[in-house]
Amino acid sequence: MKLKKILCVAMAAVMLGAFCLSGCSTPRVAMTVDGKEYTTGEYLAYLYNAYLQVYSQQLYYASSGSYTEDQIWAMTFPYGEGDEQVELELAEYLKKTAQDTIVRQKALENMMEKYDISISEEDLAEMEEQLDGLTDDSVLPMGFNAEHYRSMYQAVNYNEQALFYGLYDVGGKEGMTEDEMRDYFNENYYSYKAITISLVDDDGEALSDEEIEKVRTRLEGYLKQYNQSKDFDAVIEEYKADEAAATSTSGSSTTTTTTSTTTTTSTTSSTTAASKDASASSTGSTTTTTTTDPNLHNIEGAESYSDEDFLKALQSVDEGSAEIVEYKANGTTDTMALILRLDPEEANGENYYENSHDGIIYNAKYESFNDMVESTVDELTVEISDRAIDMCDPRELVSAQ
């Protein structure tokens, strides 16, 4: 399935406020949030953005595989939180996401006005460069004009970032101090290398005491090798060679090693700004990114790290030392590991702290910031034109190729 065009039932007539093909008039306003009107064209721009995000994050592989168009539109997505969470089919999910994003953007606008914070000239110049060539002619067939798209694009890509860092960056309205940033870094950033071995078999059954003792003896051998050579990378290579030999001999192996990742606090975004630190209609979650060193792992934002048992095990190892530890991986699987805990700045280079500036602020402050935004959202009065929403069926956004 390839993105082709965005069409409301009335096609271009929707943008112009004319009449649907069926002869019924199209409401000019789709939503009114805290007194601000969002036209049907603006709503279509947000709906377009919602589809692109779901497509890039979740639908791309399905659409390029064996799924039919009907099967894709029948896919369901979780919407809401806690006991109120429901499963919505794609079309309804896109509608709700677009509406939620509009409401959140109005809350952000109100907060920007309250704190006298605006998007920087540099960011506005960046946006103009990205939107170079945008004209009415280029987007009118998709149900909205250039002004609608520009307004949406600026909101979802820049409002939240401008407000967040305008509040919390050093020198901001409620900014962190350099000392607070350094303290947060020291307490929440960890670096390590590790060899991990599960203490359960392929069927999830616990290993016998004898087998566990063999695992410990094996890790003790790797620890001895490290203490002699001080080369943990060489120890990992030895471990991999042993794994390969065991696999070729038995056809299976009960051991696993961790992959190279950096764990950070981030957001699940419903906007087009994949490179931005903050995004519309989002909450904190954990994401991983690869590091340049294939054996190096970084935890950035330990207070939000999901595997609490592993974190405690890591914290029990002195920085610069290697030790054998036991813990329940993700709170469920008994695991034994040889962990080398490293100084984050030494492991990642002298500029690591400076390069972590935005991430430190984000990890330290985003949760409270998001709570403040959601509180503002709850105070807004929202009116929705069901007729306008129904007339813009997102299933008309795409056609199979």
mmCIF file of N, CA, C and O in Angstrom, residues 185-186 188-194 226 230-233 236 291 293-299 310 314-315 317-323 338-349 352:
data_model
loop_
_atom_site.group_PDB
_atom_site.id
_atom_site.type_symbol
_atom_site.label_atom_id
_atom_site.label_comp_id
_atom_site.label_asym_id
_atom_site.label_seq_id
_atom_site.Cartn_x
_atom_site.Cartn_y
_atom_site.Cartn_z
ATOM 1 N N PHE A 185 23.007 13.654 36.267
ATOM 2 C CA PHE A 185 23.857 12.812 35.442
ATOM 3 C C PHE A 185 24.591 11.788 36.301
ATOM 4 O O PHE A 185 24.612 10.585 35.986
ATOM 5 N N ASN A 186 25.189 12.228 37.385
ATOM 6 C CA ASN A 186 25.957 11.333 38.246
ATOM 7 C C ASN A 186 25.089 10.235 38.861
ATOM 8 O O ASN A 186 25.549 9.115 39.079
ATOM 9 N N ASN A 188 22.048 9.093 37.598
ATOM 10 C CA ASN A 188 21.132 8.375 36.707
ATOM 11 C C ASN A 188 21.732 7.885 35.401
ATOM 12 O O ASN A 188 21.029 7.271 34.602
ATOM 13 N N TYR A 189 23.000 8.142 35.169
ATOM 14 C CA TYR A 189 23.657 7.674 33.942
ATOM 15 C C TYR A 189 24.664 6.586 34.295
ATOM 16 O O TYR A 189 25.536 6.795 35.155
ATOM 17 N N TYR A 190 24.529 5.437 33.641
ATOM 18 C CA TYR A 190 25.403 4.292 33.918
ATOM 19 C C TYR A 190 25.915 3.719 32.597
ATOM 20 O O TYR A 190 25.221 3.725 31.579
ATOM 21 N N SER A 191 27.135 3.203 32.631
ATOM 22 C CA SER A 191 27.715 2.516 31.479
ATOM 23 C C SER A 191 28.288 1.183 31.937
ATOM 24 O O SER A 191 28.826 1.089 33.044
ATOM 25 N N TYR A 192 28.178 0.171 31.088
ATOM 26 C CA TYR A 192 28.678 -1.149 31.476
ATOM 27 C C TYR A 192 28.870 -2.033 30.253
ATOM 28 O O TYR A 192 28.360 -1.765 29.167
ATOM 29 N N LYS A 193 29.612 -3.114 30.463
ATOM 30 C CA LYS A 193 29.708 -4.224 29.518
ATOM 31 C C LYS A 193 29.375 -5.481 30.298
ATOM 32 O O LYS A 193 29.650 -5.548 31.511
ATOM 33 N N ALA A 194 28.781 -6.451 29.635
ATOM 34 C CA ALA A 194 28.307 -7.612 30.402
ATOM 35 C C ALA A 194 28.218 -8.872 29.558
ATOM 36 O O ALA A 194 28.066 -8.823 28.330
ATOM 37 N N TYR A 226 39.538 -11.588 32.668
ATOM 38 C CA TYR A 226 39.501 -10.120 32.631
ATOM 39 C C TYR A 226 40.487 -9.522 33.629
ATOM 40 O O TYR A 226 41.209 -8.560 33.307
ATOM 41 N N LYS A 230 42.591 -7.244 31.640
ATOM 42 C CA LYS A 230 41.891 -5.957 31.673
ATOM 43 C C LYS A 230 41.291 -5.614 30.303
ATOM 44 O O LYS A 230 41.094 -4.444 29.967
ATOM 45 N N ASP A 231 40.967 -6.628 29.550
ATOM 46 C CA ASP A 231 40.383 -6.452 28.224
ATOM 47 C C ASP A 231 39.049 -7.191 28.176
ATOM 48 O O ASP A 231 38.984 -8.372 27.837
ATOM 49 N N PHE A 232 37.973 -6.484 28.520
ATOM 50 C CA PHE A 232 36.664 -7.133 28.598
ATOM 51 C C PHE A 232 36.149 -7.505 27.213
ATOM 52 O O PHE A 232 35.416 -8.482 27.049
ATOM 53 N N ASP A 233 36.529 -6.735 26.198
ATOM 54 C CA ASP A 233 36.108 -7.059 24.831
ATOM 55 C C ASP A 233 36.653 -8.425 24.409
ATOM 56 O O ASP A 233 35.962 -9.211 23.745
ATOM 57 N N ILE A 236 34.586 -11.073 26.033
ATOM 58 C CA ILE A 236 33.321 -11.265 25.320
ATOM 59 C C ILE A 236 33.530 -12.108 24.066
ATOM 60 O O ILE A 236 32.718 -12.983 23.735
ATOM 61 N N THR A 291 24.807 1.836 20.245
ATOM 62 C CA THR A 291 25.984 2.636 20.530
ATOM 63 C C THR A 291 27.049 2.342 19.483
ATOM 64 O O THR A 291 26.938 1.409 18.708
ATOM 65 N N ASP A 293 30.172 1.477 20.185
ATOM 66 C CA ASP A 293 30.923 0.321 20.679
ATOM 67 C C ASP A 293 29.965 -0.863 20.743
ATOM 68 O O ASP A 293 28.971 -0.818 21.469
ATOM 69 N N PRO A 294 30.237 -1.948 20.026
ATOM 70 C CA PRO A 294 29.292 -3.065 19.991
ATOM 71 C C PRO A 294 29.082 -3.743 21.331
ATOM 72 O O PRO A 294 28.117 -4.493 21.494
ATOM 73 N N ASN A 295 29.954 -3.520 22.298
ATOM 74 C CA ASN A 295 29.813 -4.173 23.601
ATOM 75 C C ASN A 295 29.389 -3.206 24.717
ATOM 76 O O ASN A 295 29.164 -3.646 25.843
ATOM 77 N N LEU A 296 29.281 -1.924 24.397
ATOM 78 C CA LEU A 296 28.998 -0.914 25.416
ATOM 79 C C LEU A 296 27.504 -0.677 25.559
ATOM 80 O O LEU A 296 26.790 -0.536 24.571
ATOM 81 N N HIS A 297 27.041 -0.608 26.808
ATOM 82 C CA HIS A 297 25.651 -0.316 27.110
ATOM 83 C C HIS A 297 25.592 0.930 27.975
ATOM 84 O O HIS A 297 26.397 1.089 28.904
ATOM 85 N N ASN A 298 24.628 1.795 27.687
ATOM 86 C CA ASN A 298 24.419 2.986 28.498
ATOM 87 C C ASN A 298 22.989 3.026 29.003
ATOM 88 O O ASN A 298 22.051 2.775 28.243
ATOM 89 N N ILE A 299 22.816 3.350 30.262
ATOM 90 C CA ILE A 299 21.489 3.627 30.816
ATOM 91 C C ILE A 299 21.440 5.118 31.077
ATOM 92 O O ILE A 299 22.250 5.650 31.837
ATOM 93 N N PHE A 310 17.862 -5.613 37.444
ATOM 94 C CA PHE A 310 19.174 -5.492 36.804
ATOM 95 C C PHE A 310 19.865 -4.212 37.254
ATOM 96 O O PHE A 310 21.073 -4.209 37.516
ATOM 97 N N LEU A 314 23.541 -3.857 38.834
ATOM 98 C CA LEU A 314 24.584 -3.005 38.272
ATOM 99 C C LEU A 314 25.112 -2.026 39.319
ATOM 100 O O LEU A 314 26.324 -1.815 39.440
ATOM 101 N N GLN A 315 24.219 -1.438 40.090
ATOM 102 C CA GLN A 315 24.626 -0.472 41.114
ATOM 103 C C GLN A 315 25.445 -1.112 42.220
ATOM 104 O O GLN A 315 26.218 -0.421 42.905
ATOM 105 N N VAL A 317 27.841 -3.103 41.752
ATOM 106 C CA VAL A 317 29.214 -3.247 41.266
ATOM 107 C C VAL A 317 29.909 -1.890 41.343
ATOM 108 O O VAL A 317 29.366 -0.888 40.883
ATOM 109 N N ASP A 318 31.087 -1.862 41.919
ATOM 110 C CA ASP A 318 31.835 -0.608 41.999
ATOM 111 C C ASP A 318 32.272 -0.170 40.603
ATOM 112 O O ASP A 318 32.634 -0.996 39.759
ATOM 113 N N GLU A 319 32.230 1.136 40.363
ATOM 114 C CA GLU A 319 32.666 1.671 39.075
ATOM 115 C C GLU A 319 34.126 1.312 38.838
ATOM 116 O O GLU A 319 34.972 1.494 39.702
ATOM 117 N N GLY A 320 34.409 0.773 37.664
ATOM 118 C CA GLY A 320 35.758 0.352 37.328
ATOM 119 C C GLY A 320 36.053 -1.085 37.688
ATOM 120 O O GLY A 320 37.156 -1.565 37.448
ATOM 121 N N SER A 321 35.053 -1.778 38.249
ATOM 122 C CA SER A 321 35.251 -3.172 38.673
ATOM 123 C C SER A 321 34.342 -4.106 37.888
ATOM 124 O O SER A 321 33.331 -3.692 37.322
ATOM 125 N N ALA A 322 34.718 -5.385 37.899
ATOM 126 C CA ALA A 322 33.899 -6.436 37.290
ATOM 127 C C ALA A 322 33.523 -7.436 38.367
ATOM 128 O O ALA A 322 34.370 -7.842 39.171
ATOM 129 N N GLU A 323 32.247 -7.819 38.382
ATOM 130 C CA GLU A 323 31.764 -8.766 39.383
ATOM 131 C C GLU A 323 30.704 -9.675 38.781
ATOM 132 O O GLU A 323 30.050 -9.317 37.794
ATOM 133 N N LEU A 338 28.238 -11.538 34.401
ATOM 134 C CA LEU A 338 29.519 -10.900 34.708
ATOM 135 C C LEU A 338 29.414 -9.483 34.169
ATOM 136 O O LEU A 338 29.264 -9.279 32.963
ATOM 137 N N ILE A 339 29.461 -8.493 35.068
ATOM 138 C CA ILE A 339 29.260 -7.100 34.687
ATOM 139 C C ILE A 339 30.521 -6.292 34.977
ATOM 140 O O ILE A 339 31.070 -6.345 36.082
ATOM 141 N N LEU A 340 30.959 -5.550 33.983
ATOM 142 C CA LEU A 340 32.008 -4.552 34.155
ATOM 143 C C LEU A 340 31.337 -3.191 34.148
ATOM 144 O O LEU A 340 30.803 -2.759 33.133
ATOM 145 N N ARG A 341 31.348 -2.529 35.293
ATOM 146 C CA ARG A 341 30.745 -1.196 35.369
ATOM 147 C C ARG A 341 31.802 -0.147 35.039
ATOM 148 O O ARG A 341 32.919 -0.183 35.574
ATOM 149 N N LEU A 342 31.427 0.798 34.172
ATOM 150 C CA LEU A 342 32.370 1.788 33.665
ATOM 151 C C LEU A 342 31.958 3.201 34.045
ATOM 152 O O LEU A 342 30.779 3.486 34.309
ATOM 153 N N ASP A 343 32.922 4.096 34.041
ATOM 154 C CA ASP A 343 32.639 5.523 34.179
ATOM 155 C C ASP A 343 32.016 5.996 32.863
ATOM 156 O O ASP A 343 32.625 5.851 31.802
ATOM 157 N N PRO A 344 30.787 6.541 32.884
ATOM 158 C CA PRO A 344 30.120 6.913 31.634
ATOM 159 C C PRO A 344 30.928 7.859 30.752
ATOM 160 O O PRO A 344 30.953 7.712 29.527
ATOM 161 N N GLU A 345 31.599 8.831 31.366
ATOM 162 C CA GLU A 345 32.347 9.801 30.568
ATOM 163 C C GLU A 345 33.615 9.188 29.987
ATOM 164 O O GLU A 345 34.006 9.510 28.861
ATOM 165 N N GLU A 346 34.252 8.316 30.731
ATOM 166 C CA GLU A 346 35.433 7.644 30.191
ATOM 167 C C GLU A 346 35.041 6.664 29.089
ATOM 168 O O GLU A 346 35.729 6.537 28.076
ATOM 169 N N ALA A 347 33.913 5.988 29.259
ATOM 170 C CA ALA A 347 33.485 4.982 28.289
ATOM 171 C C ALA A 347 32.992 5.604 26.989
ATOM 172 O O ALA A 347 33.155 5.028 25.915
ATOM 173 N N ASN A 348 32.389 6.790 27.079
ATOM 174 C CA ASN A 348 31.758 7.399 25.913
ATOM 175 C C ASN A 348 32.493 8.613 25.360
ATOM 176 O O ASN A 348 32.046 9.189 24.375
ATOM 177 N N GLY A 349 33.580 8.999 25.992
ATOM 178 C CA GLY A 349 34.325 10.148 25.490
ATOM 179 C C GLY A 349 34.106 11.378 26.339
ATOM 180 O O GLY A 349 33.080 11.533 27.006
ATOM 181 N N TYR A 352 30.778 13.436 26.434
ATOM 182 C CA TYR A 352 29.531 12.717 26.677
ATOM 183 C C TYR A 352 28.576 13.531 27.543
ATOM 184 O O TYR A 352 27.375 13.621 27.246
#
